[in-house]
mmCIF file of C-alpha atoms in Angstrom:
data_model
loop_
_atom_site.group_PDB
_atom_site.id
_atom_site.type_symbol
_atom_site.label_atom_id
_atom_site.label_comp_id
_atom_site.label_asym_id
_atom_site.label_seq_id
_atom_site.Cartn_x
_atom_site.Cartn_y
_atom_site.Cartn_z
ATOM 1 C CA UNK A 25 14.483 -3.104 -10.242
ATOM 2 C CA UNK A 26 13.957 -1.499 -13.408
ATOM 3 C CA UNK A 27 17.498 0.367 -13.917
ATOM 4 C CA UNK A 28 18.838 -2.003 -15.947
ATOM 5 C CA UNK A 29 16.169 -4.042 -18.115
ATOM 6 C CA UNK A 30 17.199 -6.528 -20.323
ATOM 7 C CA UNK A 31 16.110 -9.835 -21.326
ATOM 8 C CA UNK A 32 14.917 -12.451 -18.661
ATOM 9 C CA UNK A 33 17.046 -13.698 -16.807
ATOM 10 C CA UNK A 34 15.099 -16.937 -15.586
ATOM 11 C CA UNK A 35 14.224 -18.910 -18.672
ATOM 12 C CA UNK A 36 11.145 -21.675 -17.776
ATOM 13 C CA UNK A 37 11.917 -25.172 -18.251
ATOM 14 C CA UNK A 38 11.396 -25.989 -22.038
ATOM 15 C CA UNK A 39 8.101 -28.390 -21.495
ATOM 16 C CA UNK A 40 6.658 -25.512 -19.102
ATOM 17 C CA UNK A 41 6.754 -22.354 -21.592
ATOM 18 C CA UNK A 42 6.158 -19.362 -19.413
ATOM 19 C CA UNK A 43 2.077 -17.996 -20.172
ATOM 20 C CA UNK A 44 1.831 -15.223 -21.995
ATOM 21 C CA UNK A 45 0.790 -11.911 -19.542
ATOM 22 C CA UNK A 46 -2.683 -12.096 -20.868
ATOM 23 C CA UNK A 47 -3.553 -8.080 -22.336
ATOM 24 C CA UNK A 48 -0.025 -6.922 -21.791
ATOM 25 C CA UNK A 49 -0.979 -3.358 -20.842
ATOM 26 C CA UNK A 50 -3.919 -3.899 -19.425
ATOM 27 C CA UNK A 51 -5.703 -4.967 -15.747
ATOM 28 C CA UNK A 52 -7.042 -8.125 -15.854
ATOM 29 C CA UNK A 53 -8.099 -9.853 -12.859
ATOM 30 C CA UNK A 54 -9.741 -12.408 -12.954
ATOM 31 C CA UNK A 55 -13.568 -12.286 -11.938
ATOM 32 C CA UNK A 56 -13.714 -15.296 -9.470
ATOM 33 C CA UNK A 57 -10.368 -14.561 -7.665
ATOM 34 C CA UNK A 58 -10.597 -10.723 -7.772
ATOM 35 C CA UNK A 59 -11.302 -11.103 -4.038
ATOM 36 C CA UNK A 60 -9.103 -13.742 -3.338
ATOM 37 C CA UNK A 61 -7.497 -14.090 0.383
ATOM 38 C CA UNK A 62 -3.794 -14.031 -0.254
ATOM 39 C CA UNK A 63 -0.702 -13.279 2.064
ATOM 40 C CA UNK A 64 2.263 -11.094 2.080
ATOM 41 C CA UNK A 65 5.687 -11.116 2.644
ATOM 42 C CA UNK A 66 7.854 -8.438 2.957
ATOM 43 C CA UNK A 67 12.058 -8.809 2.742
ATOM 44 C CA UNK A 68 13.080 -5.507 5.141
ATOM 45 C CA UNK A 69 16.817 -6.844 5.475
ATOM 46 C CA UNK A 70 20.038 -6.245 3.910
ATOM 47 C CA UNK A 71 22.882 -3.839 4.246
ATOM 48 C CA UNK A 72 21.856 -0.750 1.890
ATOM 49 C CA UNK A 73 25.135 -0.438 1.034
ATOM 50 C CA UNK A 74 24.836 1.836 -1.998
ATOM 51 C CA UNK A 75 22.960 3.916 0.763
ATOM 52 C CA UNK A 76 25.842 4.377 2.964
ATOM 53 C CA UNK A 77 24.286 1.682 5.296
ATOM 54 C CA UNK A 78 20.878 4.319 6.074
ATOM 55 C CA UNK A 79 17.944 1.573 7.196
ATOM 56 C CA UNK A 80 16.510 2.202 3.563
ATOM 57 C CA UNK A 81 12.692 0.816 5.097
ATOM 58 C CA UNK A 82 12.901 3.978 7.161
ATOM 59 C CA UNK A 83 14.030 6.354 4.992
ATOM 60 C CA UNK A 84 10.771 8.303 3.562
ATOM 61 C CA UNK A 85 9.012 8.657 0.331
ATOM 62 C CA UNK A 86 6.027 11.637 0.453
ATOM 63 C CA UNK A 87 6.702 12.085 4.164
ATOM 64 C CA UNK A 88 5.553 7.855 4.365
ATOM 65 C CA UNK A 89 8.595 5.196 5.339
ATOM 66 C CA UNK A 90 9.458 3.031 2.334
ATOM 67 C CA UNK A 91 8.042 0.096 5.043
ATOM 68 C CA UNK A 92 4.683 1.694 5.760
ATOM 69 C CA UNK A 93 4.225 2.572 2.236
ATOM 70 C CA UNK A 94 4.745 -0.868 0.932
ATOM 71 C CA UNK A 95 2.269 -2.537 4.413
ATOM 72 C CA UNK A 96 -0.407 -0.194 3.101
ATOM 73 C CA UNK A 97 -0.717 -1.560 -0.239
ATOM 74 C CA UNK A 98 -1.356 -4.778 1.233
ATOM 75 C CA UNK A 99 -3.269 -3.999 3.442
ATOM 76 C CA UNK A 100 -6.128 -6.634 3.246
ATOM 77 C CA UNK A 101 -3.618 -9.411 3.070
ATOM 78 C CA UNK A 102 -4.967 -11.936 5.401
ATOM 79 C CA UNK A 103 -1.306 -12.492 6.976
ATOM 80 C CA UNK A 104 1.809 -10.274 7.458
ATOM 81 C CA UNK A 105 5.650 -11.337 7.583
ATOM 82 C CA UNK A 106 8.050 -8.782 7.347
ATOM 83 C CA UNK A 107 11.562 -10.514 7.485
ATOM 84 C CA UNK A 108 14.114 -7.553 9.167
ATOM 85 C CA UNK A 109 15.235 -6.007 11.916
ATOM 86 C CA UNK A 110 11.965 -4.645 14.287
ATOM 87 C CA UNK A 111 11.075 -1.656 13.964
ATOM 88 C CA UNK A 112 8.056 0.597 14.178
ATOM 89 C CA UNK A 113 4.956 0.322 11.319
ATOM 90 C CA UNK A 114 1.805 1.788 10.107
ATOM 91 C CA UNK A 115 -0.113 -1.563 11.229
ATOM 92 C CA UNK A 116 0.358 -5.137 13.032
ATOM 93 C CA UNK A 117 3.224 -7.401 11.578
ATOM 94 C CA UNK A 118 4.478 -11.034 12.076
ATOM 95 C CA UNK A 119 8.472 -10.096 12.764
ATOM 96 C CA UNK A 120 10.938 -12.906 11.096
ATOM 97 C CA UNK A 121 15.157 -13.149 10.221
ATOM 98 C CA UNK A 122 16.653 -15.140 8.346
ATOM 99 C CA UNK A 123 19.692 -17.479 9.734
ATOM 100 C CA UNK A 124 22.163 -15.996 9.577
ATOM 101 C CA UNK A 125 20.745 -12.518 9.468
ATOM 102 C CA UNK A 126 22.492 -11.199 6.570
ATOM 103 C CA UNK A 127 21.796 -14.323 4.990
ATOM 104 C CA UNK A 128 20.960 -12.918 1.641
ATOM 105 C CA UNK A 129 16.890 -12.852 0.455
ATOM 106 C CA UNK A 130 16.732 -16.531 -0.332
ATOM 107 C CA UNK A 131 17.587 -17.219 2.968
ATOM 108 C CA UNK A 132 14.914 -14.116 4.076
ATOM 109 C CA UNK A 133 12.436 -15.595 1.545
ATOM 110 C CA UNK A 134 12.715 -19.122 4.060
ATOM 111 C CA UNK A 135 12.496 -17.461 7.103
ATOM 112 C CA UNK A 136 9.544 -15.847 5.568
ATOM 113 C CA UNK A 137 7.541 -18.738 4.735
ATOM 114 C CA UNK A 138 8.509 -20.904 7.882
ATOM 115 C CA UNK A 139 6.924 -17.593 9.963
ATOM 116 C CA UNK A 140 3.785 -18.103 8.124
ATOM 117 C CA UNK A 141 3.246 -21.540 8.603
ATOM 118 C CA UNK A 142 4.263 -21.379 12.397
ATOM 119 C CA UNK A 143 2.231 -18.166 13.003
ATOM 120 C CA UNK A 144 2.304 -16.328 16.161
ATOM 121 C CA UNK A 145 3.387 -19.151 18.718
ATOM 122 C CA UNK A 146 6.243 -19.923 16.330
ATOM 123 C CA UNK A 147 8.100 -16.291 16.292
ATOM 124 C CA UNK A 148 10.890 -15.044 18.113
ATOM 125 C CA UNK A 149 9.489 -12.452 21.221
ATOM 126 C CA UNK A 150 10.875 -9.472 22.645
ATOM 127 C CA UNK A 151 9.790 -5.692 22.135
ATOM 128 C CA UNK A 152 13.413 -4.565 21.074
ATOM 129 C CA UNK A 153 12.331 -1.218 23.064
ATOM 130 C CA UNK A 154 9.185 -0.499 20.537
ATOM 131 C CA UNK A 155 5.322 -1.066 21.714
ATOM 132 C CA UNK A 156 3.667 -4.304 20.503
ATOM 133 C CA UNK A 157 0.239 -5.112 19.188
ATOM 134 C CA UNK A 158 -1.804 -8.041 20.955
ATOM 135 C CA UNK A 159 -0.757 -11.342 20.444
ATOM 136 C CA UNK A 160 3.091 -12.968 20.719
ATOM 137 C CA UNK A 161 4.976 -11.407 17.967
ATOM 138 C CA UNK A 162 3.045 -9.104 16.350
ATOM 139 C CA UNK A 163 4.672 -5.887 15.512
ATOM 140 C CA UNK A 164 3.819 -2.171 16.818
ATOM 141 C CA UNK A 165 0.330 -1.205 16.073
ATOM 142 C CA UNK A 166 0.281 2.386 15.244
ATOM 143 C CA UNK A 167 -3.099 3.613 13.979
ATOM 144 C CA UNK A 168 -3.552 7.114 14.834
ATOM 145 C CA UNK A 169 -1.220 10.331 14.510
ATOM 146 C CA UNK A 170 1.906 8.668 15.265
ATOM 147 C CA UNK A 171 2.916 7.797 18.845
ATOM 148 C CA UNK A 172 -0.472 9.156 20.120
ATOM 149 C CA UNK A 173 -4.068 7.849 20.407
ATOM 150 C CA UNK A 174 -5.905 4.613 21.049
ATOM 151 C CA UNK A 175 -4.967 1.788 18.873
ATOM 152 C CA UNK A 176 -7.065 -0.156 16.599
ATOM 153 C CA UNK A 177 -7.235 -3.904 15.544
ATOM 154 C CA UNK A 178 -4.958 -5.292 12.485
ATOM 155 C CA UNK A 179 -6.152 -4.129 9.222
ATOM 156 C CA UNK A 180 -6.511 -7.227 7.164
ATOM 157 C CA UNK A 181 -8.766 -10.184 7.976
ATOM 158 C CA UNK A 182 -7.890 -12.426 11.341
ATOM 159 C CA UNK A 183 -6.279 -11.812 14.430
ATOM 160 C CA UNK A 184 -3.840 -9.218 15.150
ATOM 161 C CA UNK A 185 -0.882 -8.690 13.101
ATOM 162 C CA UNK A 186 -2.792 -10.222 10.076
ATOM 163 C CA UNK A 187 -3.127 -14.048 11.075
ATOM 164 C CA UNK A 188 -5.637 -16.087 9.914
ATOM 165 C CA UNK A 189 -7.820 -17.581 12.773
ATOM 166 C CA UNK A 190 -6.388 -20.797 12.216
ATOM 167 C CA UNK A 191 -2.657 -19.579 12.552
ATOM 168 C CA UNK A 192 -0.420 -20.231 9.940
ATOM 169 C CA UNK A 193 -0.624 -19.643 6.288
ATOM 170 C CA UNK A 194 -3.373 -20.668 3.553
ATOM 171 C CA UNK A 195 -1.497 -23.315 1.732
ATOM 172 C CA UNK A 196 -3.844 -22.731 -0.872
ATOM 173 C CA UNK A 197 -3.570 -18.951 -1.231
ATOM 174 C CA UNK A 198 -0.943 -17.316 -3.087
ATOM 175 C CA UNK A 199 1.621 -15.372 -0.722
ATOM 176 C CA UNK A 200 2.792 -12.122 -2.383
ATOM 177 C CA UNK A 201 6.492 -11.277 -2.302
ATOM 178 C CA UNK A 202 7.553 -7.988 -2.220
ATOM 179 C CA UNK A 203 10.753 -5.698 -1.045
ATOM 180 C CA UNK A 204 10.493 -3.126 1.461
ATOM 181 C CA UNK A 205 11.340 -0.234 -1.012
ATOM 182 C CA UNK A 206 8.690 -0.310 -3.376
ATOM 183 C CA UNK A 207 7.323 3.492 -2.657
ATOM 184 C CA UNK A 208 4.965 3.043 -5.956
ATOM 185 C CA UNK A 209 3.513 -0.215 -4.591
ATOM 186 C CA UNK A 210 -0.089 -0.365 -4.789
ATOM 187 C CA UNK A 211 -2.723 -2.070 -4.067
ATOM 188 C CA UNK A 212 -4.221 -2.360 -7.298
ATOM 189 C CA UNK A 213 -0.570 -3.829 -8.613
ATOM 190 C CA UNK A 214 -1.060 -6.536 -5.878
ATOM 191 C CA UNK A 215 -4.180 -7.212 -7.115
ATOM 192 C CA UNK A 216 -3.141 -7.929 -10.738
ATOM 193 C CA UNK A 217 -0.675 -10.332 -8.926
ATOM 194 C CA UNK A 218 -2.074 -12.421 -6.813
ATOM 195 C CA UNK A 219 -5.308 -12.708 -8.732
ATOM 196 C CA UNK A 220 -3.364 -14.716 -11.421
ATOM 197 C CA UNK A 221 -5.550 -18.490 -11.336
ATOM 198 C CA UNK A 222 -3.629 -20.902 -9.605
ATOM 199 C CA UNK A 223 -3.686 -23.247 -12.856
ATOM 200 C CA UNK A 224 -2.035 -20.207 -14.970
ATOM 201 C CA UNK A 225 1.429 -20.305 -13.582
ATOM 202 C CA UNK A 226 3.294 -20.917 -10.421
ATOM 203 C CA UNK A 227 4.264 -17.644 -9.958
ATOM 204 C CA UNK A 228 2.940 -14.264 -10.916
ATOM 205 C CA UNK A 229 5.776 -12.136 -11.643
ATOM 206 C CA UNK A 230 6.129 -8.511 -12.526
ATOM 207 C CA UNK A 231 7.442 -8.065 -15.792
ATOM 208 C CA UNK A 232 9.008 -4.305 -17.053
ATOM 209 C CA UNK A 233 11.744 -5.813 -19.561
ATOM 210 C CA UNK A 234 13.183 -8.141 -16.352
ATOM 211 C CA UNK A 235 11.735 -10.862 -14.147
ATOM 212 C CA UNK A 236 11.476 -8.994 -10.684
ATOM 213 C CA UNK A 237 11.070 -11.776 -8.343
ATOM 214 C CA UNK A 238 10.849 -9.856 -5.177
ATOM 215 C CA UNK A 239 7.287 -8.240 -7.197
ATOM 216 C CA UNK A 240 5.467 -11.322 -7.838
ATOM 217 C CA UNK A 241 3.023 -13.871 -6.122
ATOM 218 C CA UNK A 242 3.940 -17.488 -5.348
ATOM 219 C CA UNK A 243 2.033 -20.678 -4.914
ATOM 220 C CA UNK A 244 3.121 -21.885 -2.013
ATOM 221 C CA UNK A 245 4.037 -25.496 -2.523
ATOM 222 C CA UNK A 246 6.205 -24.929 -5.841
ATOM 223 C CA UNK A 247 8.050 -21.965 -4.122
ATOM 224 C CA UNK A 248 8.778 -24.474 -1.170
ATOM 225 C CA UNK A 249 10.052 -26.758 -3.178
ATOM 226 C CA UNK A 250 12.145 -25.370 -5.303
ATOM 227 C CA UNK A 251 13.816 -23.387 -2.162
ATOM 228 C CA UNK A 252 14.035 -27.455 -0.860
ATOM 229 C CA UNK A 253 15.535 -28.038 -4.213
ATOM 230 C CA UNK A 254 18.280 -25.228 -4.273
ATOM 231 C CA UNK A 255 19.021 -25.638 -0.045
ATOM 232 C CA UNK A 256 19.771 -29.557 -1.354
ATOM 233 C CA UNK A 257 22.120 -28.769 -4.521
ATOM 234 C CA UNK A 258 23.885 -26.053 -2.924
ATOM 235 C CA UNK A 259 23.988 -26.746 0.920
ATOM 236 C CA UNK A 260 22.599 -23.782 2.115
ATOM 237 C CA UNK A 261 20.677 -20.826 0.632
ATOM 238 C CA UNK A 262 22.683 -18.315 2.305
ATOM 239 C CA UNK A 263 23.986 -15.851 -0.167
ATOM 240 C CA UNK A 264 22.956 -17.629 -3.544
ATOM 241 C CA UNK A 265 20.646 -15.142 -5.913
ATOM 242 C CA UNK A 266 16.923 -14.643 -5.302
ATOM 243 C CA UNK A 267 16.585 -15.003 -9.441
ATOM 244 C CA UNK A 268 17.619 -18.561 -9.050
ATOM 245 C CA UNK A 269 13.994 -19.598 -7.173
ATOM 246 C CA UNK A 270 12.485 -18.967 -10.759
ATOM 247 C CA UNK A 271 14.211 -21.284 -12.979
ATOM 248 C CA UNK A 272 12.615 -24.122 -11.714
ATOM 249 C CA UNK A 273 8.910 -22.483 -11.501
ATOM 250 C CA UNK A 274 6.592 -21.844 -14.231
ATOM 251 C CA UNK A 275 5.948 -18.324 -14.698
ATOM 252 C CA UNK A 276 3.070 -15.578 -15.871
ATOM 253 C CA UNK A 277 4.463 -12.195 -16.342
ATOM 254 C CA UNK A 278 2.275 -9.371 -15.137
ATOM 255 C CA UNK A 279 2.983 -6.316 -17.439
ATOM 256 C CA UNK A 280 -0.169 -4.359 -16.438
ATOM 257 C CA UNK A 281 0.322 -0.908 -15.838
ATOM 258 C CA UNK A 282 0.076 -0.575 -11.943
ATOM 259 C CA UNK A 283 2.744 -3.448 -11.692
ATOM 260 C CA UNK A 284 5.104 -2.154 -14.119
ATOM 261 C CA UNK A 285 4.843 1.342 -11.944
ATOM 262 C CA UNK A 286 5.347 -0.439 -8.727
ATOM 263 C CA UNK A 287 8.588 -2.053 -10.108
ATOM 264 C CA UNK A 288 10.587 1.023 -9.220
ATOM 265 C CA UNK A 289 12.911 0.329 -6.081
ATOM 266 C CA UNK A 290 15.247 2.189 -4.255
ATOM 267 C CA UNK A 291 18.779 1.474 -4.037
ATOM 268 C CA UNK A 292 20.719 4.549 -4.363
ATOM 269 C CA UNK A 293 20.103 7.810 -2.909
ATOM 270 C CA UNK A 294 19.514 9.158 -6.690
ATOM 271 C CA UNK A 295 16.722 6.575 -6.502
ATOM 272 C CA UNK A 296 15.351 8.139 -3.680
ATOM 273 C CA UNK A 297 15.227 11.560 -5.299
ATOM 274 C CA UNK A 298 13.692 10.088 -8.214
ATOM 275 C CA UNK A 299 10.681 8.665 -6.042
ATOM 276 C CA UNK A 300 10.500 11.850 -4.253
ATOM 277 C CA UNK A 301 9.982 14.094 -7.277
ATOM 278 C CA UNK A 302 7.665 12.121 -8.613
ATOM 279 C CA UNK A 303 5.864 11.578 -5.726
ATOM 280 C CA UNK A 304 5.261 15.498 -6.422
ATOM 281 C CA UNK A 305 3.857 15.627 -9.979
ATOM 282 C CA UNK A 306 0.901 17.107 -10.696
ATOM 283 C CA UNK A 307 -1.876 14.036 -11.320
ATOM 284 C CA UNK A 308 -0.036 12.835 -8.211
ATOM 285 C CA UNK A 309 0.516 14.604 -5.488
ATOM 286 C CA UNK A 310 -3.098 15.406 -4.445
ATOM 287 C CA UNK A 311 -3.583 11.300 -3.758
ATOM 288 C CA UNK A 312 -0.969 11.045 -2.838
ATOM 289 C CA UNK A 313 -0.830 13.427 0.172
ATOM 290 C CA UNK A 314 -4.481 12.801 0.953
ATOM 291 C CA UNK A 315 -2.849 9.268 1.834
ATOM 292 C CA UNK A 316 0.088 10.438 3.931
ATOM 293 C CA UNK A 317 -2.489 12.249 5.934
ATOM 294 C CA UNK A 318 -5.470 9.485 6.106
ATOM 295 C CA UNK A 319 -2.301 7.305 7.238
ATOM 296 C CA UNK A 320 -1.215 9.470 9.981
ATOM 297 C CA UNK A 321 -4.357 10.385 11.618
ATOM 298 C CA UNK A 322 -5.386 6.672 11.044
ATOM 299 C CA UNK A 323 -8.202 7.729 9.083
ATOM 300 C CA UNK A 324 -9.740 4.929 6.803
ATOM 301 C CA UNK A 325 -12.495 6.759 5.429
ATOM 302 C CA UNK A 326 -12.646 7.028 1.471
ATOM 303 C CA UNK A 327 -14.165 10.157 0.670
ATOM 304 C CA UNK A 328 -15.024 12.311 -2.483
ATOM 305 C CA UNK A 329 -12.108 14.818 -3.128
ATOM 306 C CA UNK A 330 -13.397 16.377 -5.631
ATOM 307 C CA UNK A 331 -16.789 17.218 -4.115
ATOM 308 C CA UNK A 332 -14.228 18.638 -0.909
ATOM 309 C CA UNK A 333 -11.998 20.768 -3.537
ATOM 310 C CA UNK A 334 -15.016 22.044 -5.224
ATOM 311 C CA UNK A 335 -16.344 23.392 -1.828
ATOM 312 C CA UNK A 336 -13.114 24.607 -0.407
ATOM 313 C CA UNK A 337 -12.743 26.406 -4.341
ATOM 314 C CA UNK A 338 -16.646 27.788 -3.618
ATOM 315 C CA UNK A 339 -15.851 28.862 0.300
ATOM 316 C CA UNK A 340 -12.318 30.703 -1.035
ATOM 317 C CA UNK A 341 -14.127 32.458 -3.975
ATOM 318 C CA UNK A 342 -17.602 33.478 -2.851
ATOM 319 C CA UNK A 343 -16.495 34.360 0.976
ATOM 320 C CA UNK A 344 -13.080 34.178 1.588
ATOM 321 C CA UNK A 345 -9.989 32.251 1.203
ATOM 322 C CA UNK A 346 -9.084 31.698 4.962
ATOM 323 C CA UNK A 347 -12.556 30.443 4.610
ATOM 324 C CA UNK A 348 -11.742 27.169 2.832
ATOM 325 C CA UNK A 349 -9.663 25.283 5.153
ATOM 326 C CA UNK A 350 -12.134 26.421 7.875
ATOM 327 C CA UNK A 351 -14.961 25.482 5.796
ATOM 328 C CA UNK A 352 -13.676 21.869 5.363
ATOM 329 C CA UNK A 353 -12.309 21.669 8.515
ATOM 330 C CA UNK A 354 -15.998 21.675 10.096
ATOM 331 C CA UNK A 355 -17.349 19.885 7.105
ATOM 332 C CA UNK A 356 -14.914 16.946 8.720
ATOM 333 C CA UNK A 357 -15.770 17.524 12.180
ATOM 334 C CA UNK A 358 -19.751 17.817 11.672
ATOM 335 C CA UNK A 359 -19.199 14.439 9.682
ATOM 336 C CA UNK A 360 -17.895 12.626 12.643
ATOM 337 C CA UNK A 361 -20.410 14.174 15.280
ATOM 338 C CA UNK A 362 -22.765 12.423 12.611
ATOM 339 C CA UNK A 363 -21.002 9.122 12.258
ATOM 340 C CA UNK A 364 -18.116 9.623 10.266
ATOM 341 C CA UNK A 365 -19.747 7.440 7.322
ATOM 342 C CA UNK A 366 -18.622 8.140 3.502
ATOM 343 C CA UNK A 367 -22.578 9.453 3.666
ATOM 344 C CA UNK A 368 -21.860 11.508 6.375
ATOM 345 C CA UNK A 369 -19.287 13.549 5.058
ATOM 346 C CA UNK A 370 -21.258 13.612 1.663
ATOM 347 C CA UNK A 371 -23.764 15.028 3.668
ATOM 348 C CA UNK A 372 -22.198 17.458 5.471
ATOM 349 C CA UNK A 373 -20.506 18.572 2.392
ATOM 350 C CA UNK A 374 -23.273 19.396 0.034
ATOM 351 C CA UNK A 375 -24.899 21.285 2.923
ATOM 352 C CA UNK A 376 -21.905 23.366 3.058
ATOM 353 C CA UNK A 377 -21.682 23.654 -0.555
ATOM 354 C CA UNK A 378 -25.202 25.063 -0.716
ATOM 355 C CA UNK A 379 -24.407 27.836 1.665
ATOM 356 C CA UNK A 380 -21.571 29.201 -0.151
ATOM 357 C CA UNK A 381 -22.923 29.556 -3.261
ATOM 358 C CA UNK A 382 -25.796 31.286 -1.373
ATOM 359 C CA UNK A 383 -22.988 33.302 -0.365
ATOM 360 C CA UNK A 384 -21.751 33.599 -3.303
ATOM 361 C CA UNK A 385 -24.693 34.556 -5.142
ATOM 362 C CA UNK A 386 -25.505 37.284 -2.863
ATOM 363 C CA UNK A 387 -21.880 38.655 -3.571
ATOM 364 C CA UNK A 388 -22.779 38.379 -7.247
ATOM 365 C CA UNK A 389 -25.691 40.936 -7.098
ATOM 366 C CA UNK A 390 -28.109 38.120 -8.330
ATOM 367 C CA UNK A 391 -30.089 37.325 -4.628
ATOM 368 C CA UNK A 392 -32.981 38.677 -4.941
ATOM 369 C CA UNK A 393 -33.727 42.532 -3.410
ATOM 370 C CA UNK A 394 -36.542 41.157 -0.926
ATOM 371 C CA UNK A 395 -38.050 37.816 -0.186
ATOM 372 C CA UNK A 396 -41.457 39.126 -0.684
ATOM 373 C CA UNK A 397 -44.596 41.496 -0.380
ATOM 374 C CA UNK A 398 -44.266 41.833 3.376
ATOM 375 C CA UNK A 399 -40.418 42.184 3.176
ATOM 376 C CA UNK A 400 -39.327 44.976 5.304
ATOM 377 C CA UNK A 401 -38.351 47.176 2.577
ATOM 378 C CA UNK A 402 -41.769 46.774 1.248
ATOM 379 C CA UNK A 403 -43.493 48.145 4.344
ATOM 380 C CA UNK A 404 -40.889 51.078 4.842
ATOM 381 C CA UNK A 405 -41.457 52.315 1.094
ATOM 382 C CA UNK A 406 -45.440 51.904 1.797
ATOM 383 C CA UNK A 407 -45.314 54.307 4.958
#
C-alpha cells in the first residue's frame, strides 16, 4: 500500500467534499464511540503472484502468520469474516469466497458482507481437513501453544467465531476492512478507524499520501450500495478495482500515526524482508515478541514488563545470570497458583524483587554484620 504514494485516486463527489482527517498526526477518537461495537472483514484471497504464488496469509512476520497477526488486532470485533481459502488461525472465524473464487476483492468485499448478514447458518460447511470451533462455520479455534491444549471461547463479544447473539451483522456498526497482510496492523489503528462518527463520513479511510481502501471502515448501507451500484453499471464485480467502491462514498481520511504505520502491506518478498527487519528494531522487538509468545501459549494477561525486566536485571546482577530466567519463570508460575490476575503477577513480582536486592545487598557488603545483641556472634565474642 504505501510503495507508490501519490495523489488520491478516488476524488468525492463535488457536493460531498471529503472531511478533513481532523489533527492529521494525531489520535483522535472520539469519546462516545471510543468503545464502539464494530465488525471486521478480512480479504485472505488472491494469487500472490509477485510472491511466486506462496499463500502470503501464511507466510510469517516475527514468527506470527500475516493472518493471525492481522485477527489479533481486531480482536474485540464483535464479528469475524475472513473471505479465503480455510485455513488454520489464532482465534474463531466466519469462512467466506467470493464467486468465482478469484473473483478479484470487490467481488471478496460482497461475499464478505453477504457472510455477515447471513451469519453462521448462512456459510458454506466442511472442515477442509483442519479442526473447527463450535458452531456451523466457524473457523479453527487455536488458543493455546499451537496444536496442543484445551480450547477457549471466541475472543470478541458473541458466540463463537465472533457473531453477535442475534446472528448477522450490526447494520448500524461500522465493519472494518482490512487485507490479510497488514503485519503492522494494530489495534489502536482500528480504533482510530472505526471510531470515526457515523455523521463524519461514509467511510474511514487510511490516508499515507493514497486512499487505501482495503484499511478503512465502512458504513454499511453506503458500502452496499454503491457495490449494488457498480454490480448494475458493469454486470458483475468480478475483476473491476477495489478503488472504484470509493468514488461514490464520502470519505474521512485517517492520517493518525498508528494507521499510517499499519498501511504497510506485503506484496513482494522484499516487502516481507522489510516487515521482518523492522519487526526487529530496537523500541520494537521487546513488544513485539512478548506478543508472539502471549499468542502462542494463549496467554491474555497484560502484565508490567518493565517491573519483569527490572527483576530479571536485579536476579542476573545481585545472584546470578542463569538466575533471571529462573527467577521469572517462578514469578509466572507462583502467579497462576495464585490466580493468574494482572495483581497476581504484580504480586508475585515485587516479592521477588525484594529478595534479590536482599541478595544483592548482602553481596554489596552493606547487610548489616548481625541482626542484634543476642546475634550469635555476639554471644561467641562474650564467652
Amino acid at each position: 500500500m504505501t510503495q507508490a504514494p501519490g495523489p488520491s485516486s478516488a476524488a468525492g463527489p463535488p457536493d460531498r467534499p471529503h472531511p478533513a482527517a481532523g489533527g492529521a498526526g494525531r489520535e483522535h477518537p472520539a469519546p462516545d464511540t471510543a468503545d464502539r461495537t464494530y465488525t471486521a472483514l478480512v480479504l485472505a484471497g488472491g494469487g500472490a503472484r509477485r510472491l511466486g504464488g506462496a499463500d502470503k496469509p501464511a507466510v510469517t512476520v516475527g514468527g506470527r502468520p500475516l493472518l493471525d497477526r492481522v485477527l489479533a488486532a481486531c480482536g474485540d470485533a464483535a464479528a469475524t469474516v475472513v473471505v479465503g481459502p480455510r485455513r488454520p488461525t489464532c482465534r474463531p472465524v466466519l469462512w467466506a469466497r467470493e464467486e468465482p473464487p478469484g473473483g478479484g476483492p470487490l467481488a471478496a468485499l460482497q461475499a464478505g458482507l453477504d457472510a455477515l448478514r447471513a451469519g453462521p447458518d448462512g456459510l458454506r460447511t466442511g472442515t477442509d481437513g483442519l479442526r473447527t470451533g463450535t458452531g456451523t462455520g466457524t473457523g479453527p479455534r487455536r488458543t493455546g501453544p499451537r496444536g496442543t491444549g484445551p480450547e477457549k471461547a471466541a475472543a470478541g463479544r458473541g458466540r463463537p467465531g465472533g457473531l453477535p447473539g442475534g446472528g448477522g451483522s450490526g447494520e448500524g456498526d461500522p465493519v472494518l476492512v482490512v487485507s490479510a497482510d497488514l503485519p503492522f496492523l494494530s489495534p489502536e489503528a482500528v480504533r482510530a478507524l472505526v471510531s470515526v462518527p457515523d455523521g463524519a463520513a461514509e467511510a474511514a479511510v487510511a490516508y499515507d499520501g493514497r486512499d487505501q481502501p482495503l484499511l478503512a471502515a465502512y458504513r454499511v448501507d453506503p458500502l452496499r450500495r454503491e457495490l449494488a451500484l457498480l454490480r448494475t453499471e458493469y454486470g458483475s464485480l468480478t475483476g473491476l478495482p477495489l478503488r472504484m467502491v470509493l468514488q461514490g462514498l464520502m470519505l474521512h481520511r485517517v492520517t493518525a500515526p498508528s494507521v499510517t504505520a499499519a498501511a504497510l502491506d506485503c506484496d513482494t518478498w522484499d516487502d516481507i524482508a522489510t516487515a521482518r527487519a523492522r519487526i526487529r528494531e530496537h523500541e520494537t522487538v521487546l513488544d513485539e515478541w512478548i506478543s508472539a509468545v502471549k499468542t502462542e501459549l494463549g496467554v491474555e494477561l497484560d502484565v508490567d514488563t518493565s517491573a519483569l525486566l527490572a527483576l530479571a536485571r536485579d536476579a542476573a546482577h545481585g545472584v546470578a545470570r542463569p538466575a533471571a530466567p529462573l527467577t521469572t519463570f517462578l514469578v509466572g508460575y507462583a502467579a497462576a497458583q495464585a490466580g493468574s490476575s494482572p495483581q497476581d503477577v504484580a504480586r508475585a513480582t515485587e516479592a521477588a524483587a525484594r529478595l534479590a536486592r536482599r541478595w544483592a545487598d548482602e553481596s554489596d557488603g552493606d547487610a548489616p554484620a548481625a541482626d542484634g545483641p543476642d546475634s550469635p556472634s555476639e554471644q561467641t565474642d562474650g564467652r
